[in-house]
Short mmCIF file of C-alpha atoms in Angstrom, two decimals:
data_model
loop_
_atom_site.label_atom_id
_atom_site.label_comp_id
_atom_site.label_asym_id
_atom_site.label_seq_id
_atom_site.Cartn_x
_atom_site.Cartn_y
_atom_site.Cartn_z
CA MET A 368 74.36 -87.91 250.20
CA THR A 369 72.83 -90.57 248.04
CA ALA A 370 71.00 -93.75 248.79
CA GLN A 371 73.82 -95.82 247.40
CA THR A 372 76.38 -94.48 249.80
CA PHE A 373 74.77 -96.05 252.84
CA PRO A 374 75.37 -99.71 253.47
CA ALA A 375 72.14 -101.65 253.42
CA SER A 376 72.31 -102.63 257.04
CA ASP A 377 70.42 -105.81 257.53
CA GLU A 378 69.99 -108.30 260.29
CA LYS A 379 72.95 -110.31 259.16
CA ASN A 380 75.33 -107.42 259.74
CA VAL A 381 74.42 -107.16 263.37
CA LEU A 382 73.66 -110.79 264.06
CA ALA A 383 77.14 -111.70 262.99
CA GLY A 384 78.08 -110.31 266.38
CA SER A 385 80.44 -107.95 264.75
CA LEU A 386 79.07 -104.52 265.32
CA THR A 387 82.58 -103.23 264.94
CA VAL A 388 82.89 -104.52 261.39
CA TRP A 389 79.64 -102.83 260.48
CA PHE A 390 80.67 -99.60 262.18
CA ASP A 391 84.02 -99.71 260.32
CA GLU A 392 82.11 -99.90 257.06
CA LEU A 393 79.78 -97.09 258.10
CA PHE A 394 82.57 -94.75 259.13
CA SER A 395 84.71 -95.48 256.09
CA GLN A 396 82.22 -93.27 254.23
CA PHE A 397 81.68 -90.70 256.95
CA ASP A 398 83.84 -87.94 255.47
CA GLU A 399 82.17 -88.19 252.10
CA TRP A 400 78.70 -87.91 253.65
CA PHE A 401 79.75 -85.15 255.99
CA ASP A 402 81.20 -83.07 253.16
CA ALA A 403 78.10 -83.63 251.06
CA THR A 404 75.79 -82.34 253.80
CA LYS A 405 75.71 -78.57 253.71
CA GLN A 406 73.41 -77.52 256.57
CA SER A 407 75.33 -77.35 259.79
CA VAL A 408 75.44 -75.91 263.28
CA SER A 409 78.58 -75.35 265.33
CA VAL A 410 78.43 -75.29 269.10
CA PHE A 411 80.74 -75.11 272.08
CA SER A 412 79.88 -77.54 274.81
CA ALA A 413 81.83 -78.86 277.79
CA GLY A 414 85.03 -77.41 276.37
CA LEU A 415 84.51 -79.12 273.01
CA THR A 416 83.92 -77.54 269.63
CA ILE A 417 81.29 -79.60 267.85
CA GLU A 418 79.99 -79.34 264.32
CA CYS A 419 76.80 -81.18 263.51
CA ARG A 420 75.54 -81.51 259.94
CA SER A 421 72.14 -82.67 258.81
CA CYS A 422 69.35 -82.20 256.28
CA ASP A 423 67.06 -81.83 259.30
CA SER A 424 67.00 -78.13 260.18
CA GLN A 425 64.58 -78.68 263.08
CA THR A 426 67.06 -80.90 264.88
CA LEU A 427 69.95 -78.57 264.12
CA GLN A 428 67.93 -75.77 265.70
CA LEU A 429 67.29 -77.87 268.79
CA ILE A 430 71.02 -78.57 269.10
CA ALA A 431 71.84 -74.89 268.72
CA HIS A 432 69.31 -74.00 271.43
CA GLY A 433 70.74 -76.54 273.86
CA HIS A 434 74.31 -75.32 273.53
CA ARG A 435 76.32 -72.18 273.01
CA GLU A 436 76.30 -71.61 269.26
CA ILE A 437 79.60 -70.51 267.75
CA ALA A 438 80.87 -69.55 264.29
CA GLN A 439 81.78 -72.46 262.10
CA ASN A 440 85.22 -73.77 262.97
CA SER A 441 87.47 -75.13 260.23
CA SER A 442 88.58 -78.00 262.44
CA PRO A 443 85.96 -78.86 265.04
CA GLU A 444 87.05 -81.37 267.67
CA VAL A 445 83.89 -83.42 267.21
CA LYS A 446 82.10 -83.98 263.89
CA LEU A 447 78.58 -85.33 264.01
CA LEU A 448 76.21 -86.32 261.27
CA HIS A 449 72.51 -86.44 262.10
CA VAL A 450 70.73 -88.61 259.54
CA CYS A 451 66.99 -88.11 259.44
CA ASN A 452 65.35 -90.91 257.51
CA GLU A 453 62.27 -88.92 256.54
CA LEU A 454 64.35 -86.13 255.00
CA THR A 455 66.87 -88.39 253.33
CA PRO A 456 64.72 -90.59 251.12
CA GLY A 457 66.22 -93.79 249.91
CA VAL A 458 68.76 -94.06 252.67
CA ALA A 459 68.85 -97.58 254.04
CA TYR A 460 67.89 -97.19 257.66
CA PRO A 461 69.78 -99.53 259.97
CA ILE A 462 67.69 -102.25 261.54
CA TRP A 463 68.26 -103.66 265.00
CA PRO A 464 67.51 -107.34 264.52
CA PHE A 465 66.50 -108.29 268.06
CA ALA A 466 63.27 -107.66 269.90
CA PHE A 467 65.09 -105.55 272.50
CA PHE A 468 68.32 -103.68 272.75
CA ASN A 469 70.32 -105.19 275.59
CA GLU A 470 72.57 -102.32 276.50
CA ARG A 471 74.88 -104.30 278.75
CA ASP A 472 75.52 -107.05 276.22
CA VAL A 473 76.39 -104.48 273.60
CA GLU A 474 78.58 -102.59 276.03
CA LYS A 475 80.48 -105.82 276.69
CA GLN A 476 80.86 -106.47 273.00
CA LEU A 477 82.33 -103.04 272.38
CA LEU A 478 84.46 -102.87 275.54
CA ASN A 479 87.95 -101.46 274.88
CA GLY A 480 87.11 -101.05 271.21
CA ARG A 481 86.98 -98.10 268.90
CA TYR A 482 83.25 -97.39 269.02
CA ARG A 483 80.62 -96.38 271.51
CA PHE A 484 77.03 -97.02 270.65
CA HIS A 485 73.54 -96.63 271.96
CA TYR A 486 70.22 -97.56 270.43
CA PHE A 487 66.86 -96.38 271.76
CA ASP A 488 64.53 -99.07 270.56
CA ASP A 489 61.24 -97.22 271.09
CA LEU A 490 62.18 -94.73 268.38
CA LYS A 491 64.80 -96.78 266.56
CA PHE A 492 67.25 -94.01 267.33
CA TRP A 493 70.95 -94.75 266.82
CA GLN A 494 74.03 -92.99 268.13
CA ILE A 495 77.50 -94.24 267.24
CA LEU A 496 80.79 -92.52 267.99
CA ASP A 497 84.17 -93.43 266.57
CA GLN A 498 86.07 -92.35 269.64
CA HIS A 499 89.45 -92.40 267.93
CA SER A 500 88.52 -89.75 265.40
CA LEU A 501 85.63 -88.20 267.39
CA ARG A 502 83.24 -88.57 264.48
CA GLY A 503 79.70 -89.61 265.24
CA ILE A 504 76.55 -90.63 263.40
CA GLN A 505 73.03 -90.32 264.71
CA PHE A 506 70.04 -91.88 262.95
CA ALA A 507 66.48 -90.72 263.59
CA ARG A 508 63.38 -91.66 261.64
CA SER A 509 61.92 -88.15 261.56
CA PRO A 510 62.53 -84.72 263.12
CA ASP A 511 59.76 -85.45 265.61
CA GLU A 512 61.15 -88.79 266.69
CA LEU A 513 64.06 -87.82 268.88
CA PRO A 514 64.22 -89.23 272.41
CA LEU A 515 62.62 -86.77 274.81
CA TRP A 516 65.81 -86.13 276.75
CA GLU A 517 67.46 -84.77 273.61
CA ASN A 518 65.38 -81.58 273.97
CA GLY A 519 67.02 -80.61 277.22
CA SER A 520 70.41 -82.18 276.69
CA PRO A 521 70.99 -82.67 272.97
CA LEU A 522 73.90 -84.91 271.94
CA ARG A 523 74.42 -85.91 275.58
CA ASN A 524 75.85 -89.33 274.84
CA PHE A 525 78.25 -88.05 272.19
CA ILE A 526 79.50 -85.31 274.50
CA ASN A 527 80.05 -87.74 277.34
CA TRP A 528 81.85 -90.25 275.15
CA ALA A 529 84.09 -87.53 273.72
CA LEU A 530 84.86 -86.22 277.21
CA ILE A 531 85.84 -89.69 278.38
CA GLN A 532 88.56 -89.66 275.76
CA ARG A 533 89.97 -86.61 277.55
CA GLY A 534 89.73 -88.15 281.01
CA ALA A 535 86.68 -86.05 281.86
CA GLY A 536 82.96 -86.85 281.80
CA LEU A 537 79.46 -85.61 282.43
CA VAL A 538 78.12 -85.98 285.92
CA HIS A 539 74.53 -85.81 287.04
CA ALA A 540 74.81 -82.79 289.28
CA GLY A 541 73.89 -79.13 289.38
CA THR A 542 76.28 -76.30 290.13
CA LEU A 543 76.15 -73.00 291.95
CA GLY A 544 78.96 -70.55 292.20
CA THR A 545 80.35 -67.08 292.46
CA ASP A 546 82.82 -65.36 290.17
CA ARG A 547 85.62 -67.29 291.86
CA ALA A 548 84.47 -70.79 292.76
CA GLY A 549 81.53 -73.09 293.01
CA VAL A 550 80.05 -76.30 294.31
CA LEU A 551 78.61 -79.43 292.76
CA ILE A 552 75.15 -80.34 294.02
CA ALA A 553 74.24 -84.00 293.69
CA GLY A 554 71.60 -86.21 295.16
CA LYS A 555 68.72 -88.52 294.65
CA GLY A 556 65.42 -87.33 293.21
CA GLY A 557 63.40 -85.38 295.75
CA SER A 558 66.47 -84.39 297.75
CA GLY A 559 66.13 -80.73 296.84
CA LYS A 560 68.85 -80.50 294.21
CA SER A 561 66.87 -78.73 291.48
CA GLY A 562 65.10 -76.36 293.85
CA THR A 563 68.42 -75.40 295.41
CA VAL A 564 69.96 -74.61 292.05
CA ILE A 565 67.00 -72.56 290.81
CA GLY A 566 66.75 -70.74 294.13
CA GLY A 567 70.44 -69.93 293.95
CA LEU A 568 70.13 -68.57 290.43
CA MET A 569 67.38 -66.20 291.54
CA ASN A 570 69.54 -65.00 294.40
CA ASP A 571 72.63 -63.80 292.59
CA LEU A 572 74.56 -67.05 292.38
CA THR A 573 75.64 -68.32 288.96
CA SER A 574 75.76 -71.76 287.42
CA VAL A 575 77.31 -73.78 284.62
CA GLY A 576 74.43 -76.24 284.61
CA ASP A 577 71.50 -77.45 286.68
CA ASP A 578 71.36 -81.12 285.74
CA TYR A 579 74.41 -82.34 283.84
CA VAL A 580 77.81 -80.70 283.85
CA SER A 581 81.17 -81.70 282.51
CA VAL A 582 83.67 -82.30 285.29
CA THR A 583 87.43 -82.49 284.79
CA CYS A 584 89.77 -83.82 287.45
CA GLY A 585 93.21 -82.29 287.07
CA LYS A 586 95.29 -80.53 289.69
CA SER A 587 91.93 -79.17 290.75
CA ILE A 588 88.35 -80.07 289.94
CA THR A 589 86.53 -77.88 287.44
CA ALA A 590 83.02 -77.95 286.00
CA SER A 591 82.06 -76.73 282.54
CA CYS A 592 78.74 -75.96 280.97
CA ALA A 593 77.51 -78.81 278.81
CA PHE A 594 73.95 -77.62 278.25
CA GLN A 595 72.48 -74.15 278.25
CA THR A 596 69.07 -75.44 279.22
CA LEU A 597 67.46 -75.22 282.60
CA LYS A 598 64.38 -77.12 283.70
CA VAL A 599 61.86 -75.89 286.22
CA ASP A 600 58.31 -76.95 286.96
CA PRO A 601 55.60 -74.26 287.19
CA THR A 602 55.39 -74.48 290.99
CA GLY A 603 59.15 -74.31 291.35
CA ALA A 604 59.23 -71.30 289.03
CA ILE A 605 56.79 -69.41 291.26
CA ARG A 606 58.56 -70.49 294.46
CA ALA A 607 61.91 -69.38 293.11
CA GLY A 608 60.50 -66.04 292.00
CA ILE A 609 61.13 -66.46 288.30
CA PRO A 610 59.34 -63.54 286.59
CA ASP A 611 56.19 -64.56 284.71
CA GLU A 612 57.48 -63.17 281.43
CA LYS A 613 60.25 -65.76 281.44
CA THR A 614 57.79 -68.64 281.36
CA GLN A 615 54.70 -67.16 279.71
CA GLY A 616 53.85 -68.79 276.40
CA ARG A 617 56.39 -71.56 276.85
CA ALA A 618 55.18 -75.10 276.44
CA LEU A 619 55.91 -77.61 279.17
CA ASN A 620 58.24 -80.43 278.23
CA TRP A 621 57.69 -84.18 278.68
CA GLN A 622 58.45 -83.81 282.40
CA HIS A 623 55.89 -81.00 282.64
CA LYS A 624 58.66 -78.50 283.18
CA PHE A 625 59.56 -75.26 281.46
CA LEU A 626 62.72 -75.53 279.45
CA LEU A 627 64.56 -72.26 279.99
CA ASN A 628 68.00 -71.12 279.02
CA LEU A 629 70.65 -70.14 281.56
CA ASP A 630 70.89 -66.78 279.84
CA ASP A 631 67.14 -66.24 280.32
CA LEU A 632 67.86 -65.80 284.02
CA ASN A 633 71.11 -63.89 283.50
CA SER A 634 72.66 -66.66 285.51
CA SER A 635 75.14 -68.20 283.11
CA SER A 636 78.52 -68.17 284.80
CA ASP A 637 81.21 -65.97 283.30
CA VAL A 638 83.70 -68.32 284.88
CA ASP A 639 83.78 -71.46 282.76
CA PRO A 640 85.37 -73.79 283.68
CA LEU A 641 84.28 -73.12 287.22
CA PRO A 642 86.71 -74.24 289.97
CA ILE A 643 84.79 -76.62 292.21
CA ILE A 644 85.65 -76.60 295.90
CA ALA A 645 83.11 -79.03 297.38
CA LEU A 646 80.36 -81.52 296.68
CA LEU A 647 77.09 -80.77 298.43
CA VAL A 648 74.39 -83.39 298.93
CA PRO A 649 71.14 -81.61 299.79
CA ARG A 650 68.64 -83.01 302.23
CA ILE A 651 65.25 -81.48 302.96
CA THR A 652 65.03 -81.08 306.72
CA TYR A 653 62.63 -78.13 307.16
CA ALA A 654 65.20 -76.63 309.52
CA GLU A 655 65.20 -72.95 310.31
CA LYS A 656 68.67 -72.48 308.89
CA THR A 657 70.77 -74.31 306.33
CA THR A 658 73.70 -76.18 307.82
CA PHE A 659 76.54 -78.29 306.43
CA LYS A 660 77.66 -81.62 307.87
CA PRO A 661 80.80 -83.38 306.56
CA LEU A 662 80.37 -86.57 304.57
CA SER A 663 82.92 -89.28 303.85
CA SER A 664 84.17 -89.69 300.31
CA LYS A 665 82.34 -93.02 300.22
CA GLU A 666 79.04 -91.29 301.03
CA ALA A 667 79.78 -88.65 298.42
CA PHE A 668 80.39 -91.36 295.82
CA VAL A 669 77.12 -93.08 296.60
CA ALA A 670 75.29 -89.76 296.21
CA LEU A 671 76.99 -88.87 292.95
CA ALA A 672 77.51 -92.05 290.97
CA PRO A 673 74.35 -94.16 290.52
CA SER A 674 72.02 -91.94 288.51
CA GLY A 675 74.70 -90.61 286.20
CA VAL A 676 76.14 -94.03 285.61
CA THR A 677 72.79 -95.53 284.72
CA GLN A 678 71.85 -92.68 282.42
CA MET A 679 75.08 -92.72 280.45
CA PRO A 680 75.09 -95.75 278.18
CA CYS A 681 78.16 -97.56 277.00
CA ALA A 682 80.43 -95.91 279.54
CA ARG A 683 79.70 -97.46 282.92
CA PRO A 684 83.23 -98.42 284.02
CA GLU A 685 84.59 -95.00 283.11
CA MET A 686 81.68 -93.20 284.75
CA ILE A 687 82.10 -95.15 287.99
CA ALA A 688 85.83 -94.40 288.04
CA HIS A 689 85.22 -90.75 287.22
CA CYS A 690 82.66 -90.28 289.99
CA ALA A 691 84.96 -92.07 292.43
CA LYS A 692 87.81 -89.74 291.55
CA ILE A 693 85.61 -86.70 292.09
CA ALA A 694 84.37 -88.08 295.41
CA ARG A 695 87.93 -88.73 296.59
CA SER A 696 89.16 -85.31 295.50
CA LEU A 697 86.47 -83.02 296.86
CA PRO A 698 85.41 -82.38 300.42
CA ALA A 699 81.77 -83.40 300.68
CA PHE A 700 78.97 -82.16 302.88
CA GLU A 701 75.37 -82.97 303.50
CA MET A 702 73.53 -79.70 303.08
CA GLN A 703 70.62 -79.76 305.50
CA LEU A 704 68.29 -77.35 303.81
CA GLY A 705 66.39 -74.55 305.42
CA THR A 706 63.03 -73.59 303.98
CA ASP A 707 63.69 -70.20 302.45
CA ALA A 708 65.40 -70.01 299.05
CA THR A 709 67.16 -66.75 299.87
CA GLU A 710 68.45 -68.11 303.19
CA ILE A 711 69.70 -71.28 301.45
CA SER A 712 71.44 -69.27 298.77
CA THR A 713 73.05 -66.97 301.32
CA ALA A 714 74.27 -70.00 303.25
CA ILE A 715 75.81 -71.47 300.07
CA LEU A 716 77.45 -68.13 299.25
CA LYS A 717 78.92 -67.94 302.76
CA PHE A 718 80.02 -71.56 302.50
CA ILE A 719 81.86 -70.90 299.23
CA GLU A 720 83.45 -67.70 300.44
CA GLY A 721 84.42 -69.29 303.74
CA ARG A 722 86.18 -72.20 302.08
CA LYS A 723 87.80 -70.05 299.45
CA SER A 724 89.35 -67.59 301.89
CA MET N 1475 92.32 -126.34 294.23
CA THR N 1476 89.42 -123.92 294.40
CA SER N 1477 89.47 -120.32 293.35
CA TYR N 1478 87.03 -117.55 292.60
CA LYS N 1479 86.68 -114.64 290.23
CA ILE N 1480 84.64 -111.45 290.12
CA ALA N 1481 81.16 -112.48 289.00
CA GLY N 1482 81.11 -110.31 285.88
CA PRO N 1483 81.38 -106.82 284.43
CA ASP N 1484 78.37 -105.66 286.44
CA ILE N 1485 80.54 -105.81 289.56
CA VAL N 1486 82.47 -102.60 290.00
CA PHE N 1487 84.38 -101.40 293.02
CA GLU N 1488 86.18 -98.36 294.31
CA GLU N 1489 88.37 -97.77 297.34
CA PHE N 1490 87.83 -94.85 299.71
CA ASP N 1491 90.26 -94.35 302.56
CA ASP N 1492 89.94 -97.61 304.51
CA ASP N 1493 86.69 -98.66 302.87
CA LEU N 1494 85.92 -100.57 299.74
CA VAL N 1495 82.59 -99.94 298.04
CA VAL N 1496 81.44 -102.67 295.66
CA LEU N 1497 78.44 -102.07 293.40
CA ASN N 1498 76.48 -104.82 291.75
CA LEU N 1499 74.96 -102.99 288.83
CA SER N 1500 72.71 -105.91 287.92
CA THR N 1501 70.98 -106.02 291.32
CA GLY N 1502 71.46 -102.41 292.28
CA GLN N 1503 72.90 -103.31 295.65
CA TYR N 1504 76.08 -101.81 296.98
CA PHE N 1505 78.37 -103.16 299.65
CA ASP N 1506 80.63 -101.61 302.21
CA PHE N 1507 83.68 -103.78 302.98
CA ASN N 1508 85.81 -103.24 306.06
CA LYS N 1509 89.59 -103.36 305.79
CA ALA N 1510 89.81 -107.13 306.43
CA ALA N 1511 87.11 -107.84 303.87
CA GLN N 1512 88.88 -105.61 301.40
CA SER N 1513 92.15 -107.56 301.80
CA LEU N 1514 90.35 -110.86 301.30
CA TRP N 1515 88.47 -109.48 298.29
CA ASP N 1516 91.76 -108.36 296.73
CA VAL N 1517 93.25 -111.84 297.01
CA LEU N 1518 90.12 -113.83 296.19
CA SER N 1519 89.30 -111.77 293.11
CA CYS N 1520 92.75 -112.49 291.73
CA ALA N 1521 91.95 -116.23 291.66
CA GLY N 1522 93.96 -117.00 294.77
CA ASP N 1523 93.74 -120.62 295.92
CA VAL N 1524 91.25 -120.78 298.78
CA ASN N 1525 93.18 -123.44 300.71
CA GLU N 1526 96.33 -121.37 300.51
CA ILE N 1527 94.40 -118.28 301.61
CA GLY N 1528 93.03 -120.18 304.60
CA ARG N 1529 96.52 -121.28 305.62
CA ALA N 1530 97.78 -117.68 305.53
CA LEU N 1531 94.99 -116.32 307.75
CA LYS N 1532 95.21 -116.03 311.53
CA ASN N 1533 91.51 -116.92 311.72
CA PRO N 1534 90.88 -119.28 308.79
CA HIS N 1535 87.34 -120.04 310.03
CA ASP N 1536 86.30 -116.55 308.90
CA LEU N 1537 86.98 -117.39 305.28
CA ALA N 1538 84.20 -119.85 304.34
CA PRO N 1539 81.26 -117.74 305.59
CA PHE N 1540 82.77 -114.69 303.95
CA VAL N 1541 83.06 -116.42 300.58
CA GLU N 1542 79.52 -117.77 300.94
CA ASP N 1543 78.23 -114.25 301.47
CA LEU N 1544 80.02 -112.94 298.40
CA ILE N 1545 78.61 -115.74 296.26
CA ARG N 1546 75.13 -115.16 297.66
CA TYR N 1547 75.42 -111.47 296.83
CA GLN N 1548 76.52 -112.46 293.31
CA LEU N 1549 79.82 -110.67 293.69
CA LEU N 1550 82.07 -113.71 293.26
CA ALA N 1551 81.73 -116.81 291.10
CA GLU N 1552 83.75 -119.99 291.08
CA GLY N 1553 86.76 -119.66 288.81
CA SER N 1554 88.73 -122.15 286.77
CA ASP N 1555 92.13 -120.53 286.80
CA THR N 1556 93.82 -120.78 290.20
CA GLN N 1557 96.86 -118.63 290.86
CA PRO N 1558 99.52 -119.24 293.53
CA LEU N 1559 99.61 -116.50 296.14
CA SER N 1560 102.33 -113.90 295.83
CA GLU N 1561 104.47 -112.85 298.80
CA THR N 1562 102.54 -109.58 298.88
CA ALA N 1563 99.21 -111.41 299.02
CA ILE N 1564 100.40 -113.69 301.83
CA HIS N 1565 101.66 -110.68 303.78
CA LEU N 1566 98.32 -108.91 303.24
CA LEU N 1567 96.43 -111.93 304.59
CA GLN N 1568 98.72 -112.33 307.59
CA GLU N 1569 98.05 -108.72 308.55
CA ILE N 1570 94.31 -109.39 308.96
CA THR N 1571 93.31 -109.34 312.61
CA GLU N 1572 89.65 -108.27 312.53
CA LYS N 1573 86.69 -110.23 311.24
CA PRO N 1574 85.85 -109.45 307.62
CA THR N 1575 82.48 -107.75 307.35
CA VAL N 1576 80.36 -106.70 304.41
CA ASP N 1577 77.39 -104.36 304.88
CA ARG N 1578 74.80 -104.56 302.16
CA TYR N 1579 72.64 -101.62 301.08
CA ASP N 1580 69.50 -101.71 298.96
CA ASP N 1581 68.48 -98.08 299.13
CA LEU N 1582 69.80 -97.21 295.68
CA ALA N 1583 68.64 -100.40 294.03
CA ASP N 1584 65.67 -98.80 292.28
CA LEU N 1585 67.85 -96.04 290.97
CA ILE N 1586 70.68 -98.22 289.76
CA VAL N 1587 68.63 -100.94 288.12
CA ALA N 1588 65.77 -98.86 286.73
CA ASP N 1589 65.67 -98.13 283.08
CA PRO N 1590 65.92 -94.33 283.00
CA ILE N 1591 63.56 -94.12 280.04
CA HIS N 1592 60.85 -96.68 280.55
CA ASP N 1593 60.64 -96.87 284.31
CA VAL N 1594 60.44 -93.23 285.22
CA ASP N 1595 57.40 -91.28 286.24
CA THR N 1596 56.24 -89.46 283.12
CA GLN N 1597 55.27 -86.38 285.13
CA GLU N 1598 58.40 -86.04 287.20
CA GLY N 1599 61.03 -87.58 284.97
CA TRP N 1600 64.22 -89.22 286.11
CA PRO N 1601 64.99 -90.21 288.80
CA VAL N 1602 61.44 -90.42 290.13
CA LEU N 1603 60.21 -93.91 289.35
CA ASP N 1604 56.83 -94.70 287.96
CA ALA N 1605 54.46 -96.09 290.60
CA LYS N 1606 54.23 -99.34 288.62
CA THR N 1607 57.97 -99.76 288.82
CA SER N 1608 58.55 -98.68 292.39
#
């Protein structure tokens, strides 16, 4: 990759209001740059084979850690190029010409077009996907200047945008399951979602994700693992009974949580995609026993949609529609949580087995 | 002739059984429409002529306050392109017997409108909002 191959993106390119023209120009050279970049990592995520190439080995390592690494595939479904400015001297780094990035204006500009795009202005971090060819480019200034969420869920936007092309999408929900079926667990912050998932994992349930999972609505609803990572705060780790050796020596992330891997807890589901039979919305009630109360599909939608929709840029209409479809298709229940993690997990296991039989 | 249109791309809606849920992503509010309100929303949002809509309704006096509410909630805006009502639309309006109602909810507003990067509590992360924001 040479300096000359990159277009000198200047204010005029973007100010012309024609992001698409600039993206066309950028992607016309994608294959040449991709072929010229030799370091790569191949991963399997959310049912997609993804190859990411970059001169930045630190970021490639982070991507490999966040996903299931696979052998290089001759024809990956998604090709991504991570361009690190610091390690690619002379490359003209694109400049966003406005003081702020107005996500909704840009989304409007690109609506129904070929590209999806997000820009994180604090770090001048770019992500652009050509959704027709599933080729994407990510620009970062240095290996240490990735948005914090990329540690736990690397390439999240690209994965979501690629899934949308298949009629699927990421949802902001955890999962728990058995070797036959599972449930989605969604809810507002503080509702007990994370604690329920971690508690379940320590009590013989499995999971395909604790925070974001890929959900496909076909004849049935299935969830697939999008990220291998698992977040738990130190108190939650003790409460859930996670052995000390799993967390010792690990640094806390930006949310002051340990970033573990599903395999660390032997809790990665062997069943992927996992058939989903219900949506559970936890509520902390301090009751003696965990109970389940039916919710309407409208209530399920309101529990599932808002946080995912707001965290997934350049895809709001599709995310709303996707969450609505899930909410219409699945029976939903408010899960009034007991206080003991083992009791809660047993109740979820009985719930799954009861509905499956 | 007066007509209305959906106020913009921040207004999204989904139907669930007999309920319509409308989200205003710019204010973070969401709205629960009953069946009558849903029928009126369907016709109004397709630029139906308000006078014609009023004539088709059994209780035309319900229309003006309903439209006022939707404008106040920034769900509808005045349109410039008025469309004649179809037979289907007229039939839909004639079927309305109950008063159209819209329940407004603010409880997710912080979550919907907040910037998931800048507005979150740095200790807890999304979706716990920073005290300055909430």
